Tab-separated table of C-alpha atoms in Angstrom:
chain	number	residue	atom	x	y	z
Z	1	MET	CA	1.443	11.521	18.447
Z	2	ILE	CA	4.834	12.688	17.709
Z	3	VAL	CA	6.343	10.433	19.463
Z	4	SER	CA	4.880	7.771	16.879
Z	5	TYR	CA	5.181	9.275	14.426
Z	6	LEU	CA	9.367	9.329	15.038
Z	7	LEU	CA	9.121	6.468	16.276
Z	8	SER	CA	6.647	4.866	13.005
Z	9	SER	CA	8.996	6.703	10.266
Z	10	GLY	CA	12.190	6.189	11.935
Z	11	SER	CA	10.907	2.167	11.784
Z	12	LEU	CA	9.908	3.240	8.304
Z	13	ALA	CA	12.916	5.086	6.957
Z	14	ALA	CA	15.524	2.417	7.580
Z	15	ALA	CA	13.322	0.385	6.027
Z	16	SER	CA	13.398	2.348	3.131
Z	17	LEU	CA	17.341	2.583	3.710
Z	18	ALA	CA	17.591	-0.524	2.953
Z	19	GLN	CA	15.236	-0.955	0.321
Z	20	LEU	CA	17.647	1.422	-1.517
Z	21	VAL	CA	20.432	-0.240	-0.972
Z	22	THR	CA	18.777	-3.029	-1.676
Z	23	PHE	CA	17.356	-1.738	-4.658
Z	24	ALA	CA	21.302	-0.669	-5.938
Z	25	ILE	CA	22.786	-3.470	-4.986
Z	26	LEU	CA	21.094	-5.215	-7.212
Z	27	ALA	CA	21.045	-2.521	-9.800
Z	28	ARG	CA	24.614	-3.125	-10.249
Z	29	ALA	CA	24.728	-6.591	-9.727
Z	30	LEU	CA	21.897	-6.821	-12.386
Z	31	GLY	CA	22.886	-4.883	-15.083
Z	32	PRO	CA	20.246	-1.895	-17.020
Z	33	ALA	CA	18.694	-5.849	-18.576
Z	34	GLU	CA	18.284	-8.501	-16.793
Z	35	PHE	CA	16.954	-5.835	-14.350
Z	36	GLY	CA	14.116	-4.218	-16.004
Z	37	LEU	CA	13.124	-8.386	-16.424
Z	38	PHE	CA	12.977	-8.451	-12.528
Z	39	VAL	CA	10.844	-4.788	-12.368
Z	40	GLN	CA	8.390	-5.602	-14.990
Z	41	ILE	CA	8.168	-9.645	-13.024
Z	42	SER	CA	8.092	-7.007	-9.598
Z	43	ALA	CA	5.426	-5.036	-11.077
Z	44	VAL	CA	2.924	-9.053	-12.393
Z	45	THR	CA	3.544	-9.640	-8.298
Z	46	ALA	CA	2.587	-6.149	-7.186
Z	47	ILE	CA	-1.027	-6.050	-7.833
Z	48	ALA	CA	-1.296	-9.615	-6.891
Z	49	VAL	CA	0.274	-9.801	-3.803
Z	50	GLN	CA	-2.548	-6.644	-3.327
Z	51	ILE	CA	-5.192	-10.181	-4.353
Z	52	CYS	CA	-3.075	-12.188	-2.199
Z	53	GLY	CA	-6.382	-13.004	1.511
Z	54	LEU	CA	-9.009	-10.901	0.498
Z	55	GLY	CA	-8.342	-7.789	2.259
Z	56	ALA	CA	-8.150	-9.668	5.165
Z	57	SER	CA	-6.306	-7.861	6.853
Z	58	ASP	CA	-9.102	-4.881	7.319
Z	59	CYS	CA	-11.065	-6.536	8.596
Z	60	LEU	CA	-8.435	-7.918	11.553
Z	61	LEU	CA	-6.752	-4.489	11.788
Z	62	ARG	CA	-10.429	-2.719	12.518
Z	63	ARG	CA	-11.716	-5.129	14.242
Z	64	VAL	CA	-8.915	-6.042	16.721
Z	65	ALA	CA	-8.146	-2.462	17.321
Z	66	ARG	CA	-11.872	-2.442	18.688
Z	67	GLU	CA	-12.325	-5.935	20.218
Z	68	PRO	CA	-9.020	-8.223	20.503
Z	69	ALA	CA	-10.995	-10.930	21.379
Z	70	SER	CA	-11.677	-11.634	17.982
Z	71	TYR	CA	-8.293	-11.701	17.330
Z	72	PRO	CA	-8.090	-16.010	17.010
Z	73	ASP	CA	-10.981	-15.793	14.183
Z	74	LEU	CA	-9.709	-13.242	12.490
Z	75	LEU	CA	-6.318	-14.365	12.547
Z	76	GLY	CA	-7.040	-17.928	11.284
Z	77	HIS	CA	-9.612	-15.993	8.668
Z	78	ASN	CA	-6.224	-14.522	7.110
Z	79	LEU	CA	-4.330	-17.860	6.749
Z	80	LEU	CA	-6.745	-19.831	5.183
Z	81	LEU	CA	-7.817	-16.738	2.597
Z	82	ILE	CA	-3.935	-16.420	2.161
Z	83	GLY	CA	-2.969	-20.094	1.663
Z	84	LEU	CA	-6.429	-20.453	-1.057
Z	85	THR	CA	-5.820	-17.600	-3.149
Z	86	GLY	CA	-1.665	-17.773	-2.875
Z	87	ALA	CA	-1.945	-21.446	-4.541
Z	88	VAL	CA	-4.873	-19.980	-7.607
Z	89	LEU	CA	-2.444	-16.063	-7.941
Z	90	VAL	CA	0.534	-18.941	-8.242
Z	91	LEU	CA	-0.368	-20.423	-11.144
Z	92	ALA	CA	-2.153	-18.101	-12.703
Z	93	GLY	CA	1.248	-15.712	-12.933
Z	94	VAL	CA	3.702	-18.141	-14.025
Z	95	ALA	CA	1.719	-19.215	-16.884
Z	96	THR	CA	0.899	-15.301	-18.513
Z	97	THR	CA	4.365	-13.560	-17.012
Z	98	ALA	CA	5.985	-15.819	-18.648
Z	99	SER	CA	4.142	-15.807	-22.382
Z	100	TRP	CA	4.745	-12.149	-21.103
Z	101	ILE	CA	8.055	-11.060	-21.014
Z	102	ARG	CA	8.757	-13.939	-23.519
Z	103	MET	CA	6.445	-11.503	-26.151
Z	104	VAL	CA	8.707	-8.743	-24.902
Z	105	SER	CA	12.307	-9.353	-24.515
Z	106	GLY	CA	12.482	-12.335	-26.967
Z	107	SER	CA	13.986	-15.025	-24.817
Z	108	PRO	CA	12.483	-17.542	-23.060
Z	109	ILE	CA	12.263	-17.264	-18.746
Z	110	ALA	CA	12.453	-20.182	-16.461
Z	111	ILE	CA	9.102	-21.431	-14.991
Z	112	SER	CA	11.161	-22.022	-12.562
Z	113	THR	CA	12.252	-18.297	-12.301
Z	114	VAL	CA	8.643	-17.218	-12.202
Z	115	ALA	CA	7.126	-19.642	-10.079
Z	116	LEU	CA	9.903	-19.233	-7.087
Z	117	LEU	CA	9.769	-14.125	-8.138
Z	118	PHE	CA	6.004	-15.382	-7.797
Z	119	LEU	CA	5.969	-17.578	-4.480
Z	120	GLY	CA	8.553	-15.230	-2.919
Z	121	ASN	CA	6.936	-11.725	-3.927
Z	122	VAL	CA	3.604	-12.263	-2.779
Z	123	VAL	CA	2.261	-15.240	-0.927
Z	124	LEU	CA	6.065	-14.924	1.621
Z	125	VAL	CA	5.528	-10.975	1.470
Z	126	ARG	CA	1.108	-11.055	2.316
Z	127	LEU	CA	2.622	-13.481	5.306
Z	128	ILE	CA	5.502	-11.024	6.160
Z	129	LEU	CA	2.544	-7.680	6.562
Z	130	LEU	CA	0.057	-9.624	7.918
Z	131	VAL	CA	2.438	-10.017	10.651
Z	132	GLU	CA	3.281	-6.065	10.485
Z	133	THR	CA	-0.705	-5.581	11.100
Z	134	VAL	CA	-1.384	-7.951	13.548
Z	135	PHE	CA	0.681	-5.811	16.055
Z	136	LEU	CA	-0.571	-2.804	14.165
Z	137	GLY	CA	-4.756	-3.834	15.597
Z	138	LEU	CA	-3.255	-4.160	18.676
Z	139	GLY	CA	-1.581	-1.106	19.902
Z	140	GLN	CA	2.026	-2.539	19.782
Z	141	VAL	CA	3.290	-0.557	17.845
Z	142	ARG	CA	7.700	-0.904	18.611
Z	143	SER	CA	6.932	-4.160	17.117
Z	144	ALA	CA	5.310	-3.906	14.141
Z	145	ASN	CA	8.224	-1.822	13.446
Z	146	ARG	CA	10.277	-4.105	13.807
Z	147	SER	CA	8.912	-6.328	12.423
Z	148	VAL	CA	9.080	-3.403	9.214
Z	149	VAL	CA	12.795	-3.077	10.152
Z	150	GLY	CA	14.071	-6.599	10.444
Z	151	PHE	CA	11.666	-7.149	6.789
Z	152	ALA	CA	14.130	-4.355	5.249
Z	153	ILE	CA	17.513	-5.288	6.481
Z	154	ALA	CA	16.763	-9.176	5.994
Z	155	ARG	CA	16.555	-8.453	2.446
Z	156	THR	CA	19.135	-6.343	2.221
Z	157	ALA	CA	21.333	-9.198	2.963
Z	158	THR	CA	19.835	-11.139	1.082
Z	159	ALA	CA	21.222	-8.782	-1.413
Z	160	ALA	CA	24.845	-8.642	-0.357
Z	161	LEU	CA	24.768	-11.486	0.629
Z	162	ALA	CA	23.488	-13.009	-2.452
Z	163	CYS	CA	25.419	-10.070	-5.674
Z	164	ILE	CA	28.399	-8.656	-2.997
Z	165	VAL	CA	29.558	-12.885	-1.455
Z	166	PHE	CA	28.000	-15.685	-4.064
Z	167	HIS	CA	28.342	-12.516	-7.527
Z	168	THR	CA	25.064	-13.969	-8.455
Z	169	SER	CA	24.535	-11.510	-11.925
Z	170	SER	CA	21.063	-13.503	-13.409
Z	171	LEU	CA	17.389	-13.003	-12.144
Z	172	ALA	CA	17.014	-17.065	-12.545
Z	173	GLU	CA	20.000	-16.863	-8.708
Z	174	TRP	CA	17.946	-13.921	-7.697
Z	175	ALA	CA	14.904	-15.620	-8.145
Z	176	ALA	CA	15.926	-18.733	-5.025
Z	177	TRP	CA	18.360	-16.438	-2.966
Z	178	GLN	CA	14.707	-13.458	-3.169
Z	179	PHE	CA	12.729	-17.031	-2.058
Z	180	CYS	CA	14.834	-18.526	0.900
Z	181	GLY	CA	14.970	-15.165	2.550
Z	182	HIS	CA	11.748	-13.875	2.927
Z	183	LEU	CA	11.065	-18.027	3.732
Z	184	LEU	CA	13.601	-17.853	5.931
Z	185	TYR	CA	11.340	-14.112	7.560
Z	186	ALA	CA	8.781	-14.998	7.520
Z	187	LEU	CA	9.057	-18.252	9.992
Z	188	VAL	CA	10.377	-16.035	12.319
Z	189	GLY	CA	7.593	-13.624	11.553
Z	190	LEU	CA	5.414	-16.120	12.812
Z	191	MET	CA	7.193	-17.629	15.350
Z	192	TRP	CA	6.814	-13.623	16.869
Z	193	LEU	CA	3.528	-14.234	16.629
Z	194	ARG	CA	3.217	-17.568	18.789
Z	195	PRO	CA	3.386	-16.179	22.180
Z	196	LEU	CA	-0.595	-13.929	20.779
Z	197	GLY	CA	-1.876	-17.495	20.923
Z	198	ARG	CA	-3.390	-19.713	17.965
Z	199	PRO	CA	-5.807	-19.134	15.193
Z	200	ARG	CA	-8.967	-19.882	15.254
Z	201	PHE	CA	-9.200	-21.355	11.567
Z	202	ARG	CA	-12.932	-20.673	9.716
Z	203	ILE	CA	-13.402	-18.668	7.630
Z	204	VAL	CA	-15.313	-14.982	8.878
Z	205	ARG	CA	-18.195	-14.356	6.054
Z	206	GLU	CA	-19.793	-11.366	7.492
Z	207	GLU	CA	-16.090	-10.282	6.084
Z	208	LEU	CA	-15.444	-11.622	3.183
Z	209	ARG	CA	-16.578	-8.546	0.882
Z	210	ASN	CA	-14.735	-6.056	2.473
Z	211	GLY	CA	-11.795	-8.005	2.000
Z	212	ILE	CA	-13.132	-8.192	-0.992
Z	213	LEU	CA	-13.527	-4.556	-2.013
Z	214	PHE	CA	-10.371	-3.246	0.432
Z	215	SER	CA	-8.402	-5.087	-1.377
Z	216	SER	CA	-10.359	-4.278	-4.595
Z	217	GLN	CA	-8.391	-1.141	-4.465
Z	218	PHE	CA	-4.729	-1.565	-3.701
Z	219	ALA	CA	-5.585	-3.528	-6.204
Z	220	VAL	CA	-6.532	-1.772	-9.255
Z	221	ARG	CA	-3.983	0.734	-7.433
Z	222	ALA	CA	-1.611	-1.434	-8.337
Z	223	ILE	CA	-2.933	-1.666	-11.644
Z	224	ARG	CA	-2.751	1.368	-13.097
Z	225	SER	CA	0.946	1.788	-10.576
Z	226	ASN	CA	2.709	-0.066	-12.966
Z	227	VAL	CA	0.696	0.159	-16.263
Z	228	ASP	CA	3.153	2.894	-17.874
Z	229	LEU	CA	5.811	-0.095	-17.085
Z	230	PHE	CA	4.333	-2.749	-19.111
Z	231	VAL	CA	2.917	-0.373	-22.241
Z	232	ILE	CA	6.935	1.607	-22.580
Z	233	GLY	CA	7.996	-2.124	-21.947
Z	234	LEU	CA	7.287	-2.125	-25.364
Z	235	PHE	CA	7.801	0.481	-26.697
Z	236	MET	CA	11.408	1.750	-25.358
Z	237	PRO	CA	14.630	-0.854	-25.034
Z	238	ILE	CA	14.176	-3.024	-22.168
Z	239	GLU	CA	17.266	-0.976	-20.012
Z	240	THR	CA	14.639	2.486	-20.101
Z	241	VAL	CA	12.517	-0.128	-18.390
Z	242	GLY	CA	15.534	-0.834	-16.015
Z	243	SER	CA	16.382	2.975	-14.844
Z	244	TYR	CA	12.006	3.694	-15.249
Z	245	GLY	CA	11.685	1.094	-13.193
Z	246	VAL	CA	14.745	2.005	-9.717
Z	247	ALA	CA	12.911	5.440	-10.310
Z	248	ARG	CA	9.795	3.797	-9.629
Z	249	ARG	CA	11.102	2.654	-7.221
Z	250	ILE	CA	12.484	4.787	-5.008
Z	251	MET	CA	9.394	7.272	-5.721
Z	252	ASP	CA	7.355	3.868	-3.880
Z	253	SER	CA	9.910	4.258	-1.089
Z	254	SER	CA	9.787	7.531	-0.523
Z	255	TYR	CA	5.675	7.403	0.254
Z	256	LEU	CA	7.124	6.628	3.543
Z	257	SER	CA	6.660	9.579	5.129
Z	258	ILE	CA	2.633	9.856	3.979
Z	259	ASP	CA	2.842	5.814	4.969
Z	260	ALA	CA	4.118	6.280	9.264
Z	261	PHE	CA	0.926	8.370	9.756
Z	262	ASN	CA	-1.630	6.928	8.282
Z	263	ARG	CA	-0.950	3.323	9.756
Z	264	LEU	CA	-0.484	5.646	13.205
Z	265	ILE	CA	-4.507	7.209	12.763
Z	266	TYR	CA	-5.840	4.089	10.406
Z	267	PRO	CA	-6.562	2.540	14.453
Z	268	ARG	CA	-6.949	6.448	15.702
Z	269	PHE	CA	-10.343	7.078	12.870
Z	270	ALA	CA	-11.269	3.363	13.469
Z	271	ARG	CA	-11.590	3.993	17.220
Z	272	ALA	CA	-13.341	7.828	16.526
Z	273	SER	CA	-15.322	6.692	13.561
Z	274	ARG	CA	-17.225	4.223	15.970
Z	275	ASP	CA	-20.093	6.356	17.087
Z	276	GLY	CA	-20.192	8.597	13.565
Z	277	LEU	CA	-18.593	9.983	10.307
Z	278	HIS	CA	-18.297	13.420	11.876
Z	279	LEU	CA	-16.890	12.927	15.277
Z	280	ALA	CA	-13.539	11.983	12.926
Z	281	LEU	CA	-14.007	15.005	10.866
Z	282	PRO	CA	-11.695	17.409	12.944
Z	283	ALA	CA	-8.734	14.566	13.323
Z	284	ALA	CA	-8.791	14.059	9.947
Z	285	LYS	CA	-8.520	18.024	8.768
Z	286	ARG	CA	-5.989	18.280	10.929
Z	287	ALA	CA	-4.753	15.253	9.421
Z	288	LEU	CA	-4.318	16.637	6.456
Z	289	ILE	CA	-1.735	19.469	7.127
Z	290	ALA	CA	0.243	17.717	8.139
Z	291	ALA	CA	0.213	14.574	5.591
Z	292	ILE	CA	0.537	17.738	3.096
Z	293	GLY	CA	3.572	19.280	4.349
Z	294	LEU	CA	4.884	15.955	5.043
Z	295	GLY	CA	5.320	15.371	1.251
Z	296	VAL	CA	5.774	18.963	0.143
Z	297	ALA	CA	8.910	17.997	3.128
Z	298	THR	CA	9.507	14.653	0.890
Z	299	PHE	CA	9.040	16.329	-2.967
Z	300	LEU	CA	11.786	19.291	-1.815
Z	301	ILE	CA	14.727	15.913	-0.990
Z	302	LEU	CA	13.982	14.097	-3.676
Z	303	PHE	CA	14.237	16.806	-6.389
Z	304	VAL	CA	17.632	17.995	-4.697
Z	305	LEU	CA	19.128	14.616	-4.625
Z	306	ALA	CA	18.693	12.705	-7.560
Z	307	PRO	CA	21.138	14.133	-10.381
Z	308	GLU	CA	23.309	12.407	-7.706
Z	309	LEU	CA	20.867	9.318	-7.384
Z	310	PRO	CA	23.480	7.644	-10.863
Z	311	ARG	CA	26.658	7.153	-8.291
Z	312	LEU	CA	24.495	5.402	-6.267
Z	313	PHE	CA	22.739	2.216	-9.031
Z	314	GLY	CA	25.069	3.119	-11.487
Z	315	ARG	CA	26.138	4.801	-14.711
Z	316	GLU	CA	24.654	2.627	-16.673
Z	317	TYR	CA	20.960	4.500	-15.700
Z	318	ARG	CA	20.952	7.934	-17.524
Z	319	ASP	CA	17.623	8.882	-16.983
Z	320	LEU	CA	16.750	8.508	-13.791
Z	321	ALA	CA	17.563	11.554	-11.919
Z	322	PHE	CA	15.396	13.116	-14.707
Z	323	PHE	CA	12.831	10.694	-14.677
Z	324	VAL	CA	12.225	10.273	-10.012
Z	325	ARG	CA	12.201	14.583	-10.888
Z	326	CYS	CA	8.853	14.757	-12.504
Z	327	LEU	CA	8.066	11.868	-10.338
Z	328	SER	CA	8.543	13.800	-6.878
Z	329	GLY	CA	5.424	16.204	-7.131
Z	330	THR	CA	2.871	13.402	-6.978
Z	331	VAL	CA	3.560	12.493	-3.102
Z	332	VAL	CA	2.467	15.584	-2.325
Z	333	LEU	CA	-0.797	14.511	-4.513
Z	334	ILE	CA	-0.586	11.198	-2.376
Z	335	GLY	CA	-0.823	12.785	0.933
Z	336	GLY	CA	-3.770	14.439	0.333
Z	337	TRP	CA	-5.531	11.400	-0.944
Z	338	ALA	CA	-4.835	9.589	1.315
Z	339	VAL	CA	-6.359	10.873	4.705
Z	340	ALA	CA	-9.557	10.881	3.061
Z	341	MET	CA	-9.259	7.456	1.773
Z	342	ASP	CA	-8.160	6.480	5.119
Z	343	LEU	CA	-10.917	8.194	7.366
Z	344	LEU	CA	-13.896	5.924	4.804
Z	345	GLY	CA	-11.846	3.030	5.841
Z	346	ALA	CA	-11.241	2.742	8.813
Z	347	SER	CA	-14.676	4.212	9.243
Z	348	GLY	CA	-15.720	0.982	7.502
Z	349	ARG	CA	-17.455	2.534	4.535
Z	350	GLN	CA	-15.394	0.104	2.133
Z	351	GLY	CA	-17.864	0.912	-0.442
Z	352	VAL	CA	-18.109	4.110	-1.211
Z	353	ARG	CA	-13.578	3.939	-1.189
Z	354	ALA	CA	-13.278	1.461	-3.553
Z	355	LEU	CA	-15.772	3.463	-5.457
Z	356	ILE	CA	-13.380	5.969	-5.896
Z	357	LEU	CA	-10.474	4.114	-6.331
Z	358	ASN	CA	-11.524	1.967	-8.027
Z	359	SER	CA	-13.379	3.864	-11.088
Z	360	THR	CA	-10.297	6.334	-11.078
Z	361	ASN	CA	-7.551	3.296	-11.487
Z	362	MET	CA	-9.385	2.144	-14.666
Z	363	VAL	CA	-10.717	4.891	-15.724
Z	364	GLY	CA	-6.170	6.163	-14.732
Z	365	SER	CA	-5.018	3.075	-16.485
Z	366	GLY	CA	-6.231	3.503	-19.733
Z	367	LEU	CA	-4.832	7.117	-20.002
Z	368	ILE	CA	-2.238	6.751	-18.658
Z	369	ALA	CA	-1.875	3.550	-21.512
Z	370	ALA	CA	-2.668	6.470	-24.465
Z	371	ALA	CA	-0.385	9.019	-22.991
Z	372	THR	CA	1.790	6.239	-23.017
Z	373	TRP	CA	2.058	5.283	-26.547
Z	374	ILE	CA	1.314	8.716	-27.565
Z	375	ALA	CA	4.096	10.324	-25.366
Z	376	ALA	CA	6.176	8.530	-23.334
Z	377	PRO	CA	7.380	9.818	-20.685
Z	378	ILE	CA	5.985	13.350	-20.983
Z	379	GLY	CA	2.613	11.948	-21.787
Z	380	THR	CA	2.494	9.198	-18.940
Z	381	PHE	CA	3.816	11.751	-16.219
Z	382	VAL	CA	0.872	14.475	-17.140
Z	383	ALA	CA	-1.256	11.739	-16.711
Z	384	LEU	CA	-0.209	10.251	-13.856
Z	385	TYR	CA	-1.052	13.939	-12.432
Z	386	VAL	CA	-4.509	14.377	-13.439
Z	387	ILE	CA	-5.391	11.254	-11.218
Z	388	GLU	CA	-3.578	12.286	-9.239
Z	389	ALA	CA	-5.064	14.970	-8.046
Z	390	SER	CA	-8.961	13.761	-9.189
Z	391	LEU	CA	-8.755	11.555	-6.331
Z	392	VAL	CA	-7.444	14.265	-4.258
Z	393	VAL	CA	-10.736	16.134	-5.203
Z	394	SER	CA	-13.449	13.222	-5.321
Z	395	GLY	CA	-11.492	11.651	-2.319
Z	396	TRP	CA	-12.971	15.041	-0.065
Z	397	LEU	CA	-15.423	15.856	-1.649
Z	398	VAL	CA	-17.056	12.573	-0.957
Z	399	LEU	CA	-15.696	12.253	2.277
Z	400	LEU	CA	-17.633	15.831	3.434
Z	401	ARG	CA	-20.651	15.070	1.909
Z	402	LEU	CA	-21.015	11.391	4.099
Z	403	ALA	CA	-19.646	13.109	7.148
Z	404	ARG	CA	-22.499	16.246	7.217
Z	405	ARG	CA	-25.266	13.029	6.689
Z	406	SER	CA	-23.542	11.279	9.230
Z	407	GLY	CA	-23.840	14.267	12.235
Z	408	GLN	CA	-27.010	15.269	10.937
Z	409	ASP	CA	-28.508	11.768	11.491
Z	410	MET	CA	-26.985	11.590	14.897
Z	411	GLY	CA	-28.685	15.790	15.597
Z	412	HIS	CA	-26.203	17.715	14.961
Z	413	ASP	CA	-25.269	19.969	11.936
Z	414	ILE	CA	-21.884	20.131	10.389
Z	415	ASP	CA	-20.329	23.909	9.843
Z	416	GLU	CA	-18.425	25.280	6.712
Z	417	SER	CA	-15.036	23.748	8.382
Z	418	GLY	CA	-16.261	20.872	9.171
Z	419	THR	CA	-17.258	20.751	12.528
Z	420	SER	CA	-19.870	18.685	14.012
Z	421	VAL	CA	-21.591	21.403	16.406
Z	422	ALA	CA	-25.144	20.286	18.717
Z	423	PRO	CA	-28.143	22.087	16.850
Z	424	SER	CA	-30.123	25.329	19.150
Z	425	GLY	CA	-33.257	24.871	18.743
Z	426	ASN	CA	-34.893	22.904	22.439
Z	427	VAL	CA	-36.290	19.636	20.064
Z	428	LEU	CA	-33.056	17.362	20.702
Z	429	HIS	CA	-33.011	13.781	18.113
Z	430	ASP	CA	-32.802	10.492	20.053
Z	431	ALA	CA	-30.100	10.175	19.325
Z	432	ALA	CA	-28.333	11.889	20.841
Z	433	VAL	CA	-30.702	12.245	24.070
Z	434	ASP	CA	-29.841	8.290	24.178
Z	435	PRO	CA	-26.188	7.731	23.721
Z	436	VAL	CA	-27.718	3.658	23.704
Z	437	ARG	CA	-29.415	4.230	19.608
Z	438	ARG	CA	-25.757	6.038	19.290
Z	439	SER	CA	-24.252	2.402	17.212
Z	440	LEU	CA	-22.052	1.922	14.518
Z	441	PRO	CA	-24.497	-0.445	12.165
Z	442	ALA	CA	-27.387	2.631	12.697
Z	443	VAL	CA	-25.704	4.895	11.502
Z	444	GLU	CA	-24.499	2.720	8.826
Z	445	GLU	CA	-28.188	1.540	7.395
Z	446	ALA	CA	-29.340	5.352	8.034
Z	447	GLU	CA	-26.730	6.418	5.689
Z	448	ARG	CA	-27.443	3.360	2.715
């Protein structure tokens, strides 16, 4: 597990470093105003990319990890949903975003620019992420790492070629460069999948509900994560939005330590919880300790290095160090709740997971908007910490309760430490006597 984590985190670290270099190149080339517009459009595409595909990647990762023979059906399921939802999202996004940017910035933006940004950052990015998901589901972690690092390097190379070699300095020019770079890499990724088998194009109807619940969690979280950018754009100069946007991008990249860990434990949780959620609880507790340790280390690194960041991104971003230091502590709380949510999702309990994430993030979106409007940016930071702490508490309380119920249904008790304990009496639960009855559908039905 340690070796796998080092390989996984190493690939994501390389990808994150390449991403930061890309942001630095763009921030310097576009300037605070143009980069501020790019940040606001990227905030909308960050929400749309979570809806694209309707969460079909979760069922591919979960079911292929258990049953590799289901890969052709689930690959076709993903490709169909990405194509259908992507078309709708691009049309709707172009219509709404162009009007929003015109209202906020006071200057019009070309429809073709917005369309290229949506096609590249929503449809093509979702296809590229699908390649990584396929390799993770099949247990080919090295190939998944290659996909992640390759995409980051391709983006950096595109930015360097566009901005340094060809002196791109406007958002319209960068939109065309980015679209071409994403398209080329998406084609390469699909070529990597060819030896694994041809897709069988059909909609797996029984996975639609779980997929929608899965995507809704990340879509609502993306709304909550970007609502501050929208509100700050209404009350502050576009240059400040650019500084805050760079800080947010740095924080997104800093989550790699948690992401590298989660992408390894999710398939393991799926296998461990197959015969009962309580069976995966000891592994989840060990994962929690590791995730919090990684979060603390990341927080300290960000806090110490924050004053040096304007040298990388440009002296025009004066508030960058302050923003990064204020946001850096959130990575610890994210590590705290991510493990609980991963176990709920890997065990097939997307409804419970969606209820926790969606309700907290919907309430949190309103809280962040109100706090930003009243006392930006300090109010924004306070609201962010309140929301992340609420997710930690609610996620683990629900997980422990479901694990206890799962253990009782299987004839086991869960002690105070969360460990499964066999019953002390002579009369055992029939599911403990007959392993054939310990099926996941039976346990889920009992929990319902």
